[in-house]
Coordinates of N, CA and C in Angstrom, one line a residue:
Chain A
X1 N 0.9 -1.2 0.0 CA 0.0 0.0 0.0 C 0.9 1.2 0.0
X2 N 0.8 2.1 -1.1 CA 1.6 3.3 -1.2 C 0.7 4.5 -1.1
X3 N -0.3 4.5 -0.2 CA -1.3 5.5 -0.1 C -1.1 6.5 1.0
X4 N -1.2 7.8 0.6 CA -1.2 8.9 1.5 C -2.5 9.6 1.3
X5 N -3.2 9.7 2.5 CA -4.6 10.2 2.4 C -4.7 11.6 3.0
X6 N -5.3 12.5 2.3 CA -5.4 13.9 2.8 C -6.9 14.3 2.9
X7 N -7.2 15.0 3.9 CA -8.5 15.5 4.1 C -8.4 17.0 4.7
X8 N -9.4 17.8 4.3 CA -10.4 17.6 3.3 C -9.8 17.8 1.9
X9 N -10.6 17.4 0.9 CA -10.1 17.5 -0.5 C -10.2 19.0 -0.9
X10 N -11.2 19.7 -0.4 CA -11.5 21.1 -0.7 C -11.8 21.8 0.5
X11 N -11.3 23.0 0.7 CA -11.5 23.8 1.9 C -11.6 25.3 1.4
X12 N -12.7 26.0 1.9 CA -12.8 27.4 1.6 C -12.9 28.0 3.0
X13 N -12.1 29.1 3.2 CA -12.0 29.7 4.5 C -11.9 31.2 4.4
X14 N -12.4 31.9 5.4 CA -12.2 33.4 5.4 C -10.8 33.7 6.1
X15 N -10.4 34.9 6.0 CA -9.1 35.3 6.5 C -9.0 35.3 8.0
X16 N -10.2 35.2 8.7 CA -10.2 35.2 10.2 C -10.4 33.8 10.7
X17 N -10.6 32.9 9.8 CA -10.9 31.5 10.3 C -9.7 30.8 10.7
X18 N -9.9 29.7 11.5 CA -8.9 28.7 11.9 C -9.4 27.4 11.3
X19 N -8.5 26.7 10.6 CA -8.8 25.4 10.0 C -7.6 24.5 10.0
X20 N -7.8 23.3 9.7 CA -6.6 22.3 9.7 C -6.7 21.4 8.5
X21 N -5.6 21.1 7.9 CA -5.5 20.1 6.9 C -4.9 18.8 7.6
X22 N -5.3 17.7 7.2 CA -4.9 16.4 7.8 C -4.3 15.5 6.7
X23 N -3.3 14.7 7.1 CA -2.6 13.8 6.3 C -2.3 12.5 7.1
X24 N -2.5 11.3 6.4 CA -2.2 10.1 7.1 C -1.6 9.1 6.1
X25 N -0.6 8.3 6.6 CA 0.0 7.3 5.8 C 0.3 6.1 6.7
X26 N 0.2 4.9 6.1 CA 0.5 3.7 6.8 C 1.5 2.8 6.2
X27 N 2.5 3.5 5.6 CA 3.6 2.8 5.0 C 4.8 2.6 5.9
X28 N 4.7 3.1 7.1 CA 5.8 3.0 8.1 C 6.9 4.0 7.9
X29 N 6.6 5.0 7.0 CA 7.5 6.1 6.7 C 7.7 7.0 8.0
X30 N 8.9 7.4 8.3 CA 9.1 8.3 9.4 C 9.5 9.7 9.0
X31 N 9.4 10.0 7.7 CA 9.6 11.3 7.2 C 8.3 11.8 6.5
X32 N 7.8 13.0 6.8 CA 6.6 13.5 6.2 C 6.8 14.9 5.9
X33 N 6.1 15.3 4.8 CA 6.4 16.6 4.2 C 5.1 17.4 3.9
X34 N 5.1 18.7 4.0 CA 4.1 19.5 3.4 C 4.7 20.3 2.2
X35 N 4.0 20.3 1.1 CA 4.3 21.1 0.0 C 3.1 22.0 -0.4
X36 N 3.4 23.2 -1.0 CA 2.4 24.1 -1.5 C 2.6 24.2 -3.0
X37 N 1.5 24.1 -3.7 CA 1.6 24.2 -5.2 C 0.6 25.2 -5.7
X38 N 1.1 26.2 -6.4 CA 0.2 27.2 -7.1 C 0.0 26.6 -8.5
X39 N -1.0 27.2 -9.2 CA -1.4 26.7 -10.5 C -0.2 26.8 -11.5
X40 N 0.0 25.8 -12.2 CA 1.0 25.7 -13.3 C 2.4 25.9 -12.8
X41 N 2.6 25.6 -11.5 CA 3.9 25.7 -10.9 C 4.3 24.4 -10.2
X42 N 5.6 24.1 -10.0 CA 6.0 22.9 -9.3 C 5.7 23.0 -7.8
X43 N 5.6 21.9 -7.1 CA 5.4 21.9 -5.7 C 6.6 22.6 -5.0
X44 N 6.3 23.3 -4.0 CA 7.4 24.0 -3.2 C 7.3 23.5 -1.8
X45 N 8.5 23.1 -1.3 CA 8.6 22.5 0.1 C 8.3 23.6 1.1
X46 N 7.5 23.1 2.1 CA 7.2 24.0 3.3 C 7.9 23.5 4.5
X47 N 7.6 22.2 4.9 CA 8.1 21.6 6.1 C 8.4 20.2 5.9
X48 N 9.4 19.7 6.7 CA 9.8 18.3 6.8 C 9.8 17.9 8.2
X49 N 9.2 16.7 8.5 CA 9.2 16.1 9.8 C 10.0 14.8 9.7
X50 N 10.9 14.6 10.6 CA 11.7 13.3 10.7 C 11.5 12.8 12.1
X51 N 11.0 11.5 12.2 CA 10.7 10.9 13.5 C 9.9 11.9 14.4
X52 N 8.9 12.4 13.8 CA 7.9 13.3 14.4 C 8.5 14.6 14.9
X53 N 9.7 14.9 14.5 CA 10.3 16.2 14.9 C 10.4 17.1 13.7
X54 N 10.2 18.4 13.8 CA 10.3 19.3 12.7 C 11.8 19.4 12.4
X55 N 12.2 19.0 11.2 CA 13.6 19.1 10.8 C 13.9 20.2 9.8
X56 N 12.9 20.6 9.0 CA 13.1 21.7 8.0 C 11.8 22.5 8.0
X57 N 12.0 23.8 8.1 CA 11.0 24.9 7.9 C 11.6 25.8 6.9
X58 N 11.0 25.8 5.7 CA 11.5 26.7 4.6 C 11.0 28.1 4.7
X59 N 11.2 28.7 5.9 CA 10.9 30.1 6.2 C 9.4 30.4 5.9
X60 N 8.6 29.5 6.3 CA 7.1 29.6 6.1 C 6.5 30.5 7.1
X61 N 5.6 31.4 6.7 CA 5.0 32.3 7.7 C 4.3 31.6 8.8
X62 N 4.3 32.2 10.0 CA 3.8 31.6 11.2 C 2.3 31.3 11.1
X63 N 1.6 31.9 10.2 CA 0.1 31.6 10.0 C -0.1 30.1 9.6
X64 N 1.0 29.5 9.2 CA 1.0 28.0 8.9 C 1.7 27.3 10.0
X65 N 1.0 26.4 10.7 CA 1.6 25.8 11.9 C 1.5 24.2 11.7
X66 N 2.6 23.6 11.5 CA 2.5 22.1 11.3 C 2.6 21.4 12.6
X67 N 2.1 20.1 12.6 CA 2.1 19.3 13.8 C 2.2 17.9 13.3
X68 N 3.0 17.1 14.0 CA 3.1 15.6 13.7 C 2.8 14.9 15.0
X69 N 1.5 14.5 15.3 CA 1.1 13.9 16.5 C 1.6 12.5 16.7
X70 N 1.8 11.8 15.6 CA 2.4 10.4 15.7 C 3.0 10.1 14.4
X71 N 3.5 8.9 14.2 CA 4.3 8.5 13.1 C 3.5 8.4 11.8
X72 N 2.1 8.3 11.9 CA 1.3 8.2 10.8 C 0.5 9.4 10.4
X73 N 0.5 10.4 11.3 CA -0.3 11.6 11.0 C 0.5 12.9 10.9
X74 N 0.0 13.8 10.1 CA 0.6 15.1 9.9 C -0.5 16.1 9.7
X75 N -0.5 17.1 10.4 CA -1.5 18.2 10.3 C -0.8 19.5 9.9
X76 N -1.6 20.3 9.3 CA -1.2 21.7 9.0 C -2.3 22.6 9.5
X77 N -2.0 23.4 10.5 CA -3.0 24.3 11.1 C -2.9 25.7 10.4
X78 N -4.1 26.2 10.1 CA -4.1 27.4 9.3 C -4.8 28.5 10.1
X79 N -4.3 29.7 10.1 CA -4.9 30.8 10.9 C -4.5 32.1 10.3
X80 N -5.5 33.0 10.1 CA -5.3 34.3 9.5 C -4.6 34.3 8.2
X81 N -5.1 33.4 7.3 CA -4.5 33.3 6.0 C -4.8 34.5 5.1
X82 N -4.1 34.6 4.1 CA -4.3 35.7 3.1 C -4.8 35.0 1.8
X83 N -5.5 35.8 0.9 CA -6.0 35.2 -0.3 C -4.8 34.6 -1.2
X84 N -3.6 35.1 -1.1 CA -2.5 34.6 -1.9 C -2.0 33.2 -1.4
X85 N -2.6 32.8 -0.2 CA -2.3 31.5 0.3 C -3.1 30.4 -0.4
X86 N -4.1 30.8 -1.2 CA -4.9 29.9 -1.9 C -4.0 29.0 -2.8
X87 N -4.1 27.7 -2.7 CA -3.2 26.8 -3.5 C -3.6 25.4 -3.2
X88 N -2.9 24.4 -3.9 CA -3.1 23.0 -3.6 C -2.0 22.7 -2.5
X89 N -2.4 22.1 -1.4 CA -1.4 21.7 -0.4 C -1.3 20.2 -0.4
X90 N 0.0 19.8 -0.6 CA 0.3 18.4 -0.8 C 1.1 17.9 0.4
X91 N 0.6 16.7 0.8 CA 1.4 16.0 1.9 C 2.1 14.8 1.2
X92 N 3.3 14.5 1.7 CA 4.1 13.4 1.1 C 4.8 12.7 2.3
X93 N 5.3 11.4 2.0 CA 6.0 10.7 3.0 C 7.1 9.9 2.3
X94 N 8.2 9.6 3.0 CA 9.3 8.8 2.5 C 9.9 8.1 3.7
X95 N 10.9 7.2 3.4 CA 11.7 6.7 4.5 C 12.7 7.8 4.9
X96 N 13.2 7.7 6.1 CA 14.0 8.8 6.6 C 15.3 8.9 5.8
X97 N 15.8 7.7 5.3 CA 17.0 7.8 4.5 C 16.8 8.1 3.0
X98 N 15.6 8.7 2.7 CA 15.3 9.1 1.4 C 14.7 8.1 0.5
X99 N 14.9 8.2 -0.8 CA 14.3 7.3 -1.8 C 13.0 7.8 -2.3
X100 N 12.1 6.9 -2.5 CA 10.8 7.2 -3.1 C 10.0 8.2 -2.2
X101 N 9.4 9.2 -2.8 CA 8.5 10.1 -2.1 C 7.1 10.0 -2.7
X102 N 6.2 9.7 -1.8 CA 4.8 9.4 -2.2 C 3.9 10.6 -1.8
X103 N 3.1 11.0 -2.7 CA 2.2 12.1 -2.4 C 0.7 11.7 -2.2
X104 N 0.0 12.5 -1.4 CA -1.4 12.4 -1.4 C -2.0 13.2 -2.5
X105 N -3.4 13.2 -2.6 CA -4.1 13.8 -3.7 C -4.2 15.3 -3.5
X106 N -3.9 15.8 -2.3 CA -3.8 17.2 -2.1 C -5.1 17.7 -1.5
X107 N -5.0 18.9 -0.9 CA -6.2 19.7 -0.3 C -6.2 21.0 -1.1
X108 N -7.3 21.3 -1.8 CA -7.4 22.5 -2.5 C -7.9 23.6 -1.6
X109 N -7.1 24.6 -1.2 CA -7.5 25.6 -0.3 C -7.8 26.9 -1.0
X110 N -9.0 27.5 -0.7 CA -9.3 28.8 -1.2 C -9.6 29.7 0.0
X111 N -8.8 30.9 0.0 CA -9.0 31.8 1.1 C -9.7 33.1 0.5
X112 N -10.8 33.4 1.1 CA -11.6 34.5 0.6 C -11.3 35.8 1.4
Chain B
X1 N 11.9 29.5 -3.8 CA 12.8 28.4 -3.5 C 13.5 27.9 -4.7
X2 N 14.5 27.0 -4.4 CA 15.3 26.4 -5.5 C 14.4 25.6 -6.4
X3 N 14.6 25.6 -7.7 CA 13.9 24.8 -8.7 C 15.0 24.2 -9.7
X4 N 14.6 23.1 -10.2 CA 15.5 22.5 -11.3 C 14.9 23.0 -12.6
X5 N 15.8 23.1 -13.6 CA 15.5 23.5 -14.9 C 15.0 22.3 -15.7
X6 N 13.8 22.3 -16.2 CA 13.2 21.2 -16.9 C 12.9 21.6 -18.3
X7 N 13.2 20.8 -19.3 CA 12.8 21.2 -20.7 C 12.4 20.0 -21.5
X8 N 11.6 20.2 -22.5 CA 11.0 21.4 -22.8 C 9.9 21.8 -21.8
X9 N 9.4 23.1 -21.9 CA 8.4 23.5 -21.0 C 7.1 22.9 -21.3
X10 N 6.8 22.8 -22.6 CA 5.6 22.1 -23.1 C 5.8 21.5 -24.5
X11 N 5.0 20.5 -24.8 CA 5.2 19.9 -26.1 C 3.9 19.3 -26.6
X12 N 3.6 19.4 -27.9 CA 2.5 18.8 -28.5 C 3.1 17.7 -29.4
X13 N 2.6 16.5 -29.3 CA 3.1 15.4 -30.1 C 1.9 14.6 -30.6
X14 N 2.2 13.8 -31.7 CA 1.2 12.9 -32.3 C 1.2 11.6 -31.5
X15 N 0.0 11.0 -31.4 CA -0.1 9.7 -30.8 C 0.9 8.7 -31.5
X16 N 1.6 7.9 -30.7 CA 2.5 7.0 -31.3 C 4.0 7.5 -31.3
X17 N 4.2 8.8 -31.2 CA 5.5 9.3 -31.2 C 6.2 9.1 -29.9
X18 N 7.6 9.2 -29.9 CA 8.3 9.1 -28.7 C 8.6 10.5 -28.1
X19 N 8.7 10.6 -26.8 CA 8.9 11.9 -26.2 C 10.1 11.8 -25.3
X20 N 10.9 12.9 -25.3 CA 12.1 13.0 -24.4 C 12.0 14.3 -23.7
X21 N 12.4 14.3 -22.4 CA 12.5 15.5 -21.6 C 13.6 15.4 -20.7
X22 N 14.1 16.5 -20.2 CA 15.3 16.4 -19.3 C 15.2 17.4 -18.2
X23 N 16.0 17.2 -17.2 CA 16.0 18.0 -16.0 C 17.5 18.3 -15.7
X24 N 17.9 19.6 -15.5 CA 19.3 19.9 -15.2 C 19.4 20.8 -14.0
X25 N 20.5 20.7 -13.3 CA 20.8 21.5 -12.1 C 22.2 21.9 -12.0
X26 N 22.5 22.9 -11.2 CA 23.9 23.2 -11.0 C 24.4 22.4 -9.7
X27 N 23.5 21.7 -9.1 CA 23.9 21.0 -7.9 C 23.8 19.5 -8.1
X28 N 24.5 18.7 -7.3 CA 24.5 17.3 -7.3 C 23.3 16.8 -6.5
X29 N 22.7 15.7 -7.0 CA 21.6 15.1 -6.2 C 21.9 13.6 -6.0
X30 N 21.3 13.1 -4.9 CA 21.5 11.7 -4.5 C 20.6 10.8 -5.2
X31 N 19.4 11.3 -5.5 CA 18.3 10.5 -6.0 C 17.5 11.4 -7.0
X32 N 17.1 10.8 -8.1 CA 16.2 11.5 -9.0 C 14.9 10.7 -9.1
X33 N 13.8 11.5 -9.1 CA 12.5 10.9 -9.2 C 11.7 11.6 -10.3
X34 N 10.9 10.8 -11.0 CA 10.0 11.4 -12.0 C 8.6 11.2 -11.7
X35 N 7.7 12.2 -11.9 CA 6.3 12.2 -11.5 C 5.5 12.6 -12.7
X36 N 4.2 12.2 -12.7 CA 3.2 12.7 -13.6 C 2.1 13.2 -12.7
X37 N 1.6 14.4 -13.1 CA 0.5 15.0 -12.3 C -0.7 15.4 -13.3
X38 N -1.8 15.0 -12.9 CA -3.1 15.3 -13.6 C -3.7 16.5 -12.9
X39 N -4.5 17.3 -13.6 CA -5.1 18.5 -13.0 C -5.9 18.2 -11.7
X40 N -5.6 18.9 -10.6 CA -6.3 18.8 -9.4 C -5.9 17.6 -8.6
X41 N -4.9 16.8 -9.0 CA -4.5 15.6 -8.3 C -3.0 15.8 -7.8
X42 N -2.7 14.9 -6.9 CA -1.3 14.9 -6.5 C -0.4 14.2 -7.5
X43 N 0.9 14.6 -7.4 CA 1.9 13.9 -8.3 C 2.0 12.4 -8.1
X44 N 2.1 11.6 -9.1 CA 2.2 10.2 -9.0 C 3.6 9.8 -9.4
X45 N 4.2 9.0 -8.6 CA 5.6 8.6 -8.8 C 5.7 7.6 -10.0
X46 N 6.5 7.9 -11.0 CA 6.7 7.0 -12.1 C 8.0 6.1 -12.0
X47 N 9.1 6.8 -11.7 CA 10.4 6.1 -11.7 C 11.3 6.8 -10.7
X48 N 12.1 5.9 -10.0 CA 13.1 6.4 -9.0 C 14.5 5.9 -9.5
X49 N 15.4 6.8 -9.4 CA 16.8 6.5 -9.8 C 17.8 6.8 -8.7
X50 N 18.7 5.9 -8.4 CA 19.5 6.0 -7.2 C 21.0 6.1 -7.5
X51 N 21.5 5.8 -8.7 CA 22.9 5.8 -8.9 C 23.2 6.5 -10.2
X52 N 24.4 7.2 -10.2 CA 24.8 7.9 -11.5 C 24.9 6.8 -12.6
X53 N 24.4 7.2 -13.7 CA 24.4 6.3 -14.9 C 23.3 5.3 -15.0
X54 N 22.6 5.2 -13.9 CA 21.5 4.2 -13.9 C 20.4 4.4 -14.9
X55 N 20.0 3.4 -15.6 CA 18.9 3.4 -16.6 C 17.8 2.5 -16.1
X56 N 16.6 3.1 -15.9 CA 15.5 2.3 -15.3 C 14.2 2.4 -16.2
X57 N 13.5 1.4 -16.4 CA 12.3 1.4 -17.2 C 11.1 1.0 -16.4
X58 N 9.9 1.6 -16.8 CA 8.6 1.3 -16.2 C 7.7 1.3 -17.3
X59 N 7.4 0.1 -17.9 CA 6.6 0.0 -19.1 C 7.2 0.8 -20.3
X60 N 6.4 1.8 -20.8 CA 6.9 2.6 -21.9 C 7.8 3.7 -21.5
X61 N 8.0 3.9 -20.2 CA 8.9 5.0 -19.7 C 10.3 4.4 -19.4
X62 N 11.2 5.2 -19.7 CA 12.6 4.9 -19.4 C 13.3 6.2 -18.9
X63 N 14.0 6.1 -17.8 CA 14.6 7.3 -17.2 C 16.1 7.0 -16.9
X64 N 16.9 8.0 -17.0 CA 18.3 7.8 -16.7 C 18.8 8.9 -15.7
X65 N 19.7 8.4 -14.8 CA 20.4 9.3 -13.8 C 21.7 9.7 -14.5
X66 N 21.9 11.0 -14.7 CA 23.0 11.5 -15.4 C 24.3 11.2 -14.7
X67 N 25.4 11.0 -15.5 CA 26.7 10.6 -15.0 C 27.2 11.7 -14.0
X68 N 27.0 13.0 -14.3 CA 27.5 14.0 -13.4 C 26.7 14.2 -12.1
X69 N 25.5 13.5 -12.0 CA 24.6 13.5 -10.9 C 23.8 14.9 -10.9
X70 N 24.0 15.7 -12.0 CA 23.3 17.0 -12.0 C 22.2 17.0 -13.0
X71 N 21.9 15.9 -13.6 CA 20.8 15.9 -14.6 C 20.2 14.5 -14.7
X72 N 19.0 14.5 -15.2 CA 18.2 13.2 -15.5 C 17.3 13.4 -16.7
X73 N 17.0 12.3 -17.3 CA 16.3 12.3 -18.5 C 15.1 11.3 -18.5
X74 N 14.0 11.6 -19.1 CA 12.8 10.7 -19.2 C 12.4 10.6 -20.6
X75 N 12.2 9.3 -21.0 CA 11.7 9.1 -22.4 C 10.4 8.3 -22.3
X76 N 9.4 8.7 -23.1 CA 8.2 8.0 -23.2 C 8.1 7.4 -24.6
X77 N 7.9 6.2 -24.8 CA 7.8 5.6 -26.1 C 6.4 5.4 -26.5
X78 N 6.1 5.5 -27.8 CA 4.8 5.3 -28.4 C 3.7 5.9 -27.6
X79 N 3.7 7.2 -27.5 CA 2.8 7.9 -26.6 C 1.3 7.7 -27.0
X80 N 0.5 7.7 -26.0 CA -1.0 7.5 -26.1 C -1.7 8.7 -25.5
X81 N -3.0 8.9 -25.8 CA -3.7 10.1 -25.2 C -3.6 10.2 -23.7
X82 N -3.6 9.1 -23.0 CA -3.6 9.2 -21.5 C -2.3 9.6 -21.0
X83 N -1.3 9.8 -21.8 CA 0.0 10.3 -21.4 C -0.1 11.9 -21.1
X84 N -1.2 12.5 -21.5 CA -1.3 13.9 -21.3 C -1.2 14.2 -19.8
X85 N -0.5 15.3 -19.5 CA -0.4 15.8 -18.1 C 0.9 16.6 -18.0
X86 N 1.2 16.8 -16.7 CA 2.5 17.5 -16.5 C 3.5 16.5 -15.8
X87 N 4.7 16.5 -16.3 CA 5.7 15.7 -15.8 C 6.7 16.5 -15.1
X88 N 7.0 16.1 -13.8 CA 8.0 16.8 -13.0 C 9.1 15.8 -12.7
X89 N 10.3 16.4 -12.7 CA 11.5 15.7 -12.1 C 11.6 16.2 -10.7
X90 N 12.3 15.4 -9.8 CA 12.6 15.9 -8.5 C 13.9 15.3 -8.1
X91 N 14.7 16.1 -7.5 CA 16.0 15.7 -7.0 C 16.1 15.7 -5.5
X92 N 16.7 14.7 -4.9 CA 16.8 14.6 -3.5 C 18.2 14.9 -3.1
X93 N 18.3 15.8 -2.1 CA 19.6 16.1 -1.6 C 19.5 16.4 -0.1
X94 N 20.7 16.5 0.6 CA 20.7 16.8 2.0 C 21.3 15.7 2.8
X95 N 21.2 15.8 4.2 CA 21.7 14.9 5.1 C 20.6 14.0 5.6
X96 N 21.0 12.8 6.1 CA 20.1 11.8 6.7 C 19.2 12.5 7.7
X97 N 17.9 12.3 7.4 CA 16.9 12.9 8.3 C 16.4 14.3 8.0
X98 N 17.2 14.9 7.1 CA 16.8 16.3 6.6 C 16.9 16.4 5.1
X99 N 16.4 15.3 4.4 CA 16.4 15.4 3.0 C 15.4 16.3 2.4
X100 N 15.8 17.0 1.4 CA 14.8 17.8 0.6 C 14.6 17.2 -0.7
X101 N 13.4 17.3 -1.2 CA 13.1 17.0 -2.6 C 12.8 18.3 -3.4
X102 N 13.6 18.6 -4.3 CA 13.4 19.9 -5.1 C 12.9 19.5 -6.4
X103 N 11.9 20.2 -6.9 CA 11.1 19.9 -8.1 C 11.6 20.7 -9.3
X104 N 11.5 20.1 -10.5 CA 11.7 20.8 -11.7 C 10.5 21.6 -12.1
X105 N 10.7 22.5 -13.1 CA 9.7 23.4 -13.5 C 8.5 22.8 -14.2
X106 N 8.7 21.5 -14.7 CA 7.6 20.8 -15.3 C 7.6 20.8 -16.8
X107 N 7.2 19.7 -17.4 CA 7.0 19.6 -18.8 C 5.5 19.3 -19.1
X108 N 4.8 20.1 -19.8 CA 3.4 19.9 -20.0 C 3.3 19.2 -21.4
X109 N 2.7 18.0 -21.3 CA 2.6 17.1 -22.5 C 1.2 17.0 -23.0
X110 N 1.1 17.3 -24.3 CA -0.3 17.2 -24.9 C -0.1 16.3 -26.1
X111 N -1.0 15.3 -26.2 CA -0.9 14.3 -27.2 C -2.1 14.4 -28.2
X112 N -1.8 14.6 -29.5 CA -2.8 14.7 -30.5 C -3.1 13.3 -31.1
X113 N -4.4 13.0 -31.0 CA -4.8 11.6 -31.4 C -4.7 11.5 -33.0

């Protein structure tokens, strides 16, 4: 099973709302990632978790707050977002020593 | 953020033709991955390459890890309409536990039946 599951698939929120994106994998991977993808652009790395610890933050604004509650789950908490944050948010996972990177189907976020 | 240069940016081809695309960087990578992404979906892994010079096939797809470790190539033989989509390369670099996967700019493929 090479499945990464993301919920919700679509999310619309106002600039004052608080919402969360969720990601789950059962491949035993101990590295998990959040990427942001704008239309017609490649995915851009936001955060990397390794053994449930944040190992990379690509200078992402604090209105995005990641959380890795256990080895299978990854959350992205959203607060006070801007319309330019509207994008496809992708979760991915891999072994800690690298290799294949598997993506979920993404969460399409629209900020009004 | 850092991106890899991928070419061509887009291409129209006739069904049955072969397709070639490449990805280049000024940096060395440990692993090269190739993905296909359909609109509104997440990228789907096609091929993974782990050693310089490695040539790997997956059905009609063949990819190579460049000898310099700074580039990679993807070929699609006998294209079919369902090959339409965006193809991304991705290079992995970094230290154990802090690997980054950096993506190419993408090649948009359109197949004319």
